[in-house]
GROMACS .gro file of C-alpha atoms in nm:
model
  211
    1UNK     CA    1  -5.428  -1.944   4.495
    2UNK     CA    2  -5.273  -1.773   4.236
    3UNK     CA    3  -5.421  -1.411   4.170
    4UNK     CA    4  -5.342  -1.417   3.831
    5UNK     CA    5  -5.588  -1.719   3.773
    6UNK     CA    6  -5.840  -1.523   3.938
    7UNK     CA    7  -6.146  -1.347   3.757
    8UNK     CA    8  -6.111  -1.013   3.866
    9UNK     CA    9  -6.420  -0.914   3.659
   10UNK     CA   10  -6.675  -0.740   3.905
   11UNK     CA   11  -6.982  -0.805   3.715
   12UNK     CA   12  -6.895  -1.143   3.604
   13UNK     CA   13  -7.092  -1.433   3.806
   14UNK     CA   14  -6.709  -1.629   3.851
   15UNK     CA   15  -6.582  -1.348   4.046
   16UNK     CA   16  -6.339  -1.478   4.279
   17UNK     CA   17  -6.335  -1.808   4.087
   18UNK     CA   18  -6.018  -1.973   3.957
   19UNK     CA   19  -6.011  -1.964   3.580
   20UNK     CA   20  -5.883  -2.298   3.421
   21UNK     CA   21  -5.637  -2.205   3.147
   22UNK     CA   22  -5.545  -2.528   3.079
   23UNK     CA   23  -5.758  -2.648   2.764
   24UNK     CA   24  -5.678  -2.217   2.561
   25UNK     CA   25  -5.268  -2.290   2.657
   26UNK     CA   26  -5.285  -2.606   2.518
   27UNK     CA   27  -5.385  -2.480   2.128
   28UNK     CA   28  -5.052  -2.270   2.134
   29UNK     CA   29  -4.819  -2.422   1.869
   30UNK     CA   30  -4.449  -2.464   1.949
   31UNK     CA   31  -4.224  -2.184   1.775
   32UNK     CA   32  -3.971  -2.425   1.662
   33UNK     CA   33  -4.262  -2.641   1.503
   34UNK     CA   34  -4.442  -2.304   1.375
   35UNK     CA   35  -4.079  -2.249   1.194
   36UNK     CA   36  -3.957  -2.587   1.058
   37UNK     CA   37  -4.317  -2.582   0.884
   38UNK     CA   38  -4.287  -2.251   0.732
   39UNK     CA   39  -3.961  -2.335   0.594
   40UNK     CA   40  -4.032  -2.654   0.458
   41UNK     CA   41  -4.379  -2.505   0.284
   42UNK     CA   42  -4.144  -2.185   0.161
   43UNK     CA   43  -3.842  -2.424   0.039
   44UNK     CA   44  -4.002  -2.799  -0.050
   45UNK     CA   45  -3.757  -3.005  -0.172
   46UNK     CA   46  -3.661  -3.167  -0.560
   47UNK     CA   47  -3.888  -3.502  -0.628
   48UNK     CA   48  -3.645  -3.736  -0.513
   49UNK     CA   49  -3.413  -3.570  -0.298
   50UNK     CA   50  -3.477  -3.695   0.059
   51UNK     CA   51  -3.438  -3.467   0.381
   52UNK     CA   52  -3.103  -3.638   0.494
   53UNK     CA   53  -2.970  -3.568   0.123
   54UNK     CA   54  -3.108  -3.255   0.175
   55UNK     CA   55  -2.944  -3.171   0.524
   56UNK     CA   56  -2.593  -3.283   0.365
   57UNK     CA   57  -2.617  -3.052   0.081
   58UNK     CA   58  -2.688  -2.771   0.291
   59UNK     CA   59  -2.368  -2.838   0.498
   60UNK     CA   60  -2.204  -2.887   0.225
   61UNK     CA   61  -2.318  -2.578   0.089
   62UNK     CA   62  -2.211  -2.344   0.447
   63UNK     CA   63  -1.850  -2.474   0.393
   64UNK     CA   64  -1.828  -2.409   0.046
   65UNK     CA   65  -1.930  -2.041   0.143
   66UNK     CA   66  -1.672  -2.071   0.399
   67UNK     CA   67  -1.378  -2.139   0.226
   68UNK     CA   68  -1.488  -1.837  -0.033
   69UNK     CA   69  -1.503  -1.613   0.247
   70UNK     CA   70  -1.164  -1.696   0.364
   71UNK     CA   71  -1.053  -1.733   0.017
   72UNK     CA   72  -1.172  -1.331  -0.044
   73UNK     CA   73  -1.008  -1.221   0.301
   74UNK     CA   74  -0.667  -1.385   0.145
   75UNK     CA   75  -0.692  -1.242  -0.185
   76UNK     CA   76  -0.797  -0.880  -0.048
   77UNK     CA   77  -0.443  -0.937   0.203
   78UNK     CA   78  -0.275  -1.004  -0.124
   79UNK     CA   79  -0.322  -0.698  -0.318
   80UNK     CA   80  -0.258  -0.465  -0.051
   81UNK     CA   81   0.081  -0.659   0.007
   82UNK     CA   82   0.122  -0.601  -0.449
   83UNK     CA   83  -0.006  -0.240  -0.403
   84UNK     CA   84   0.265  -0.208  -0.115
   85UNK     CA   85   0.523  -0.365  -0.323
   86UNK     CA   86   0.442  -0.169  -0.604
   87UNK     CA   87   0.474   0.178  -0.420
   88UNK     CA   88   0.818   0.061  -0.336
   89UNK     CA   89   0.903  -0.001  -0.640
   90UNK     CA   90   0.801   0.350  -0.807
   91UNK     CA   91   0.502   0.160  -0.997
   92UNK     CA   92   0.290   0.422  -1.079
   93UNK     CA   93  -0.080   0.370  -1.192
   94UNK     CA   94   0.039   0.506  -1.538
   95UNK     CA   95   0.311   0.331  -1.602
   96UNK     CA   96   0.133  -0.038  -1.452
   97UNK     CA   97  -0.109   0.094  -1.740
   98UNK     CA   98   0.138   0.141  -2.011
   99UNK     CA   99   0.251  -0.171  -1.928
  100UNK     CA  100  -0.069  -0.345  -1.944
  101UNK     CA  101  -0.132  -0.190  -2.292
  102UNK     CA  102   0.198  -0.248  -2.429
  103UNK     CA  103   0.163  -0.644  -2.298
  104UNK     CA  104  -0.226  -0.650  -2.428
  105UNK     CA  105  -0.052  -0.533  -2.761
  106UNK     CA  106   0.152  -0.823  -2.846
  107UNK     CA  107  -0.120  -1.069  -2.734
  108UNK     CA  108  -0.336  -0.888  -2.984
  109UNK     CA  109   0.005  -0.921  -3.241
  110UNK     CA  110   0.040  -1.265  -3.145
  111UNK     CA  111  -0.287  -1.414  -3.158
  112UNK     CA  112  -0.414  -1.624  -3.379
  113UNK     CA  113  -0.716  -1.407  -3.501
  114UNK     CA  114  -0.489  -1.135  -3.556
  115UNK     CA  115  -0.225  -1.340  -3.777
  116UNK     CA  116  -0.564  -1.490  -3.963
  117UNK     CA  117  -0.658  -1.093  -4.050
  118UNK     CA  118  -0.348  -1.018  -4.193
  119UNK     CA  119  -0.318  -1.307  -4.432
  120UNK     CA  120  -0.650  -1.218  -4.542
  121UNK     CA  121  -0.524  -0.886  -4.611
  122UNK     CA  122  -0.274  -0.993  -4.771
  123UNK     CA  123  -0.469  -1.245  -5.000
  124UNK     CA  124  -0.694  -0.938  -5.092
  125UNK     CA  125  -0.422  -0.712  -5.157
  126UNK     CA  126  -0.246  -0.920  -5.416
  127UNK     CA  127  -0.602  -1.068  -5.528
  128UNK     CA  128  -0.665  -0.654  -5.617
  129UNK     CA  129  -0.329  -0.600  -5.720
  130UNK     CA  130  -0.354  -0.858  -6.034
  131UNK     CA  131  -0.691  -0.764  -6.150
  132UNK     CA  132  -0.669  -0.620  -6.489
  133UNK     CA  133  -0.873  -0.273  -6.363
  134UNK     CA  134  -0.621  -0.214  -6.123
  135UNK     CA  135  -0.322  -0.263  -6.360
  136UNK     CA  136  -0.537   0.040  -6.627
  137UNK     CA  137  -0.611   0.263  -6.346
  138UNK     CA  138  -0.252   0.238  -6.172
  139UNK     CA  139  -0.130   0.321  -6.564
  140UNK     CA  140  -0.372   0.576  -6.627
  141UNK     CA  141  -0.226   0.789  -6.272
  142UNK     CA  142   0.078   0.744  -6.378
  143UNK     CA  143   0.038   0.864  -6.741
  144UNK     CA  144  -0.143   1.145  -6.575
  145UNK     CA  145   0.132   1.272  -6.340
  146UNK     CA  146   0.379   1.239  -6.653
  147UNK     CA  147   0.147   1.430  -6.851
  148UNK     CA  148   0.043   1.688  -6.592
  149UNK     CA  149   0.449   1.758  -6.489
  150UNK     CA  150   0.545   1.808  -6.809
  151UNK     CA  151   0.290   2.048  -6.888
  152UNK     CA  152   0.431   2.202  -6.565
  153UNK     CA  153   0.730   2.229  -6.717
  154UNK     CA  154   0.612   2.351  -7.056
  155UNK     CA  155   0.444   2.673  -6.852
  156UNK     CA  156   0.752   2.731  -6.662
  157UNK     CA  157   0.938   2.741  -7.012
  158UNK     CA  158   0.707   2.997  -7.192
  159UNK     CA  159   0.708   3.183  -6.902
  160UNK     CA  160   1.064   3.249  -6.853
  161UNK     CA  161   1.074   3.285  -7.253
  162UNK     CA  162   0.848   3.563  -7.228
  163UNK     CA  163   0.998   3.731  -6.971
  164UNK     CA  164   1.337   3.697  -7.172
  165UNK     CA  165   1.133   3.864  -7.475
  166UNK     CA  166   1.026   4.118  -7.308
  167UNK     CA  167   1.331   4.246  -7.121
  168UNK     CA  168   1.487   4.268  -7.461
  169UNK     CA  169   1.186   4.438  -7.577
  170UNK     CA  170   1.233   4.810  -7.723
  171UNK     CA  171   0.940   4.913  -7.415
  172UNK     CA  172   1.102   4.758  -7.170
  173UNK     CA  173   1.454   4.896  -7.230
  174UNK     CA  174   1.266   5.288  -7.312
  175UNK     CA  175   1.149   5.237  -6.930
  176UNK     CA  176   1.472   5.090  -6.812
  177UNK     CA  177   1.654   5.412  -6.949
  178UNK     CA  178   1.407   5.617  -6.792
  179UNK     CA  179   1.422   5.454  -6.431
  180UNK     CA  180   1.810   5.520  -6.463
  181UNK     CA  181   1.787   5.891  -6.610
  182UNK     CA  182   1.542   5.950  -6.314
  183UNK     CA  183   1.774   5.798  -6.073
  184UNK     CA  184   2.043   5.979  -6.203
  185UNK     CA  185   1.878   6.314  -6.132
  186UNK     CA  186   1.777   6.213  -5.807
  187UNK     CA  187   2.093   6.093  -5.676
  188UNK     CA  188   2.344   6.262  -5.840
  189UNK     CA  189   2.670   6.128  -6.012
  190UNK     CA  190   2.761   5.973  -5.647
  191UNK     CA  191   2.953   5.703  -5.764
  192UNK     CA  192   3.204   5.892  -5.969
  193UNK     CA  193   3.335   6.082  -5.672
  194UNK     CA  194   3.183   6.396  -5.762
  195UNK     CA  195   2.954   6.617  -5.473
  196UNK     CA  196   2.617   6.669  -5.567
  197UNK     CA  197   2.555   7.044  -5.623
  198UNK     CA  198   2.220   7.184  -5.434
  199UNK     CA  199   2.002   7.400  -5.708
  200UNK     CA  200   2.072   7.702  -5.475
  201UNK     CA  201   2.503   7.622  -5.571
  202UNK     CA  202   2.424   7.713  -5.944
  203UNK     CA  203   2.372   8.099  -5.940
  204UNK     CA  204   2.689   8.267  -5.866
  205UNK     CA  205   2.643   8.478  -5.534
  206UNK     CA  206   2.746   8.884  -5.635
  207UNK     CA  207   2.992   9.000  -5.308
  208UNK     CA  208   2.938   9.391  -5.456
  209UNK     CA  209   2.561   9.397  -5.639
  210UNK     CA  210   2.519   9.712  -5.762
  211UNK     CA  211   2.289   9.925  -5.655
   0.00000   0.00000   0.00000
């Protein structure tokens, strides 16, 4: 007899009885059951797509992922074998970057919404250029920068003229004559060769004074 089918309950009236599991063991669902149910009520599939359609789309689907996988694993050996290269070849990071900038450059240059821009420029530049206001107001500037350096060069006339006027002016040449006289006493007839004489030099000293 197997203990384990035993009631081992004391006060129960079966003591000693075997227990029939049977029948309770019987209501215990299969796990594999339990799952294929819970996935078909959490996934149900398309209206019209039968479960053999199904099943081959989802194999289809696991080697599709597959090949990316290996597909990612190749691509990720690639650049480290261009990073490599690169390092041998004294690639820096800033100058791949110049180099992409310089190349995105002349696609920008040679693209056709580019080349579209700058005939539209173009049209509005000489559309602008042949209007009738731009013509008057490109005159009228350069009118005014006629006008404005001649008037420069009227000021710059009258002033020299005045300064001309008033060097020869009978003021100017009284304090020219002064500025030299006052030089003159200052520095002394140096040019002509002569010494300058201290204001002690002028009095005569007496060798005998009487007394």
């Amino acid at each position: 007899m197997d203990p384990a089918s035993q009631d081992i309950n004391l006060n129960s009236p079966n003591k000693g009885l075997v227990v029939d599991h049977s029948d309770s063991l019987s209501d215990v669902p299969v796990e594999g059951v339990v799952e294929g149910a819970v996935g078909n009520a959490a996934n149900p599939l398309p209206p019209g797509l039968t479960e053999e359609e199904a099943e081959e789309l989802r194999t289809e689907l696991t080697k599709v992922e597959e090949e990316i996988n290996t597909l990612r694993q190749v691509l990720s050996a690639k650049e480290r074998h261009a990073t490599e290269l690169k390092r041998k070849l004294g690639l820096s990071p800033l100058t791949e970057l110049k180099q992409n900038l310089t190349k995105s450059w002349q696609d920008v240059q040679t693209s056709n919404a580019y080349l579209r821009t700058t005939e539209k420029l173009g049209e509005w530049n000489e559309r602008v250029t042949s209007l009738d206001l731009y013509k008057k107001t490109q005159e009228t500037l350069s009118q005014a920068g006629q006008k404005t350096s001649a008037a420069l060069t009227t000021v710059g006339t009258v002033i020299s003229k005045r300064l001309g006027d008033m060097r020869n002016s009978a003021t100017f040449k009284s304090f020219e004559d002064k500025v030299g006289n006052l030089k003159y006493k200052v520095v002394g007839p140096k040019g002509n060769g002569e010494a300058v004489t201290s204001p002690t030099d002028t009095t005569p000293t007496q060798e005998n004074p009487p007394f």
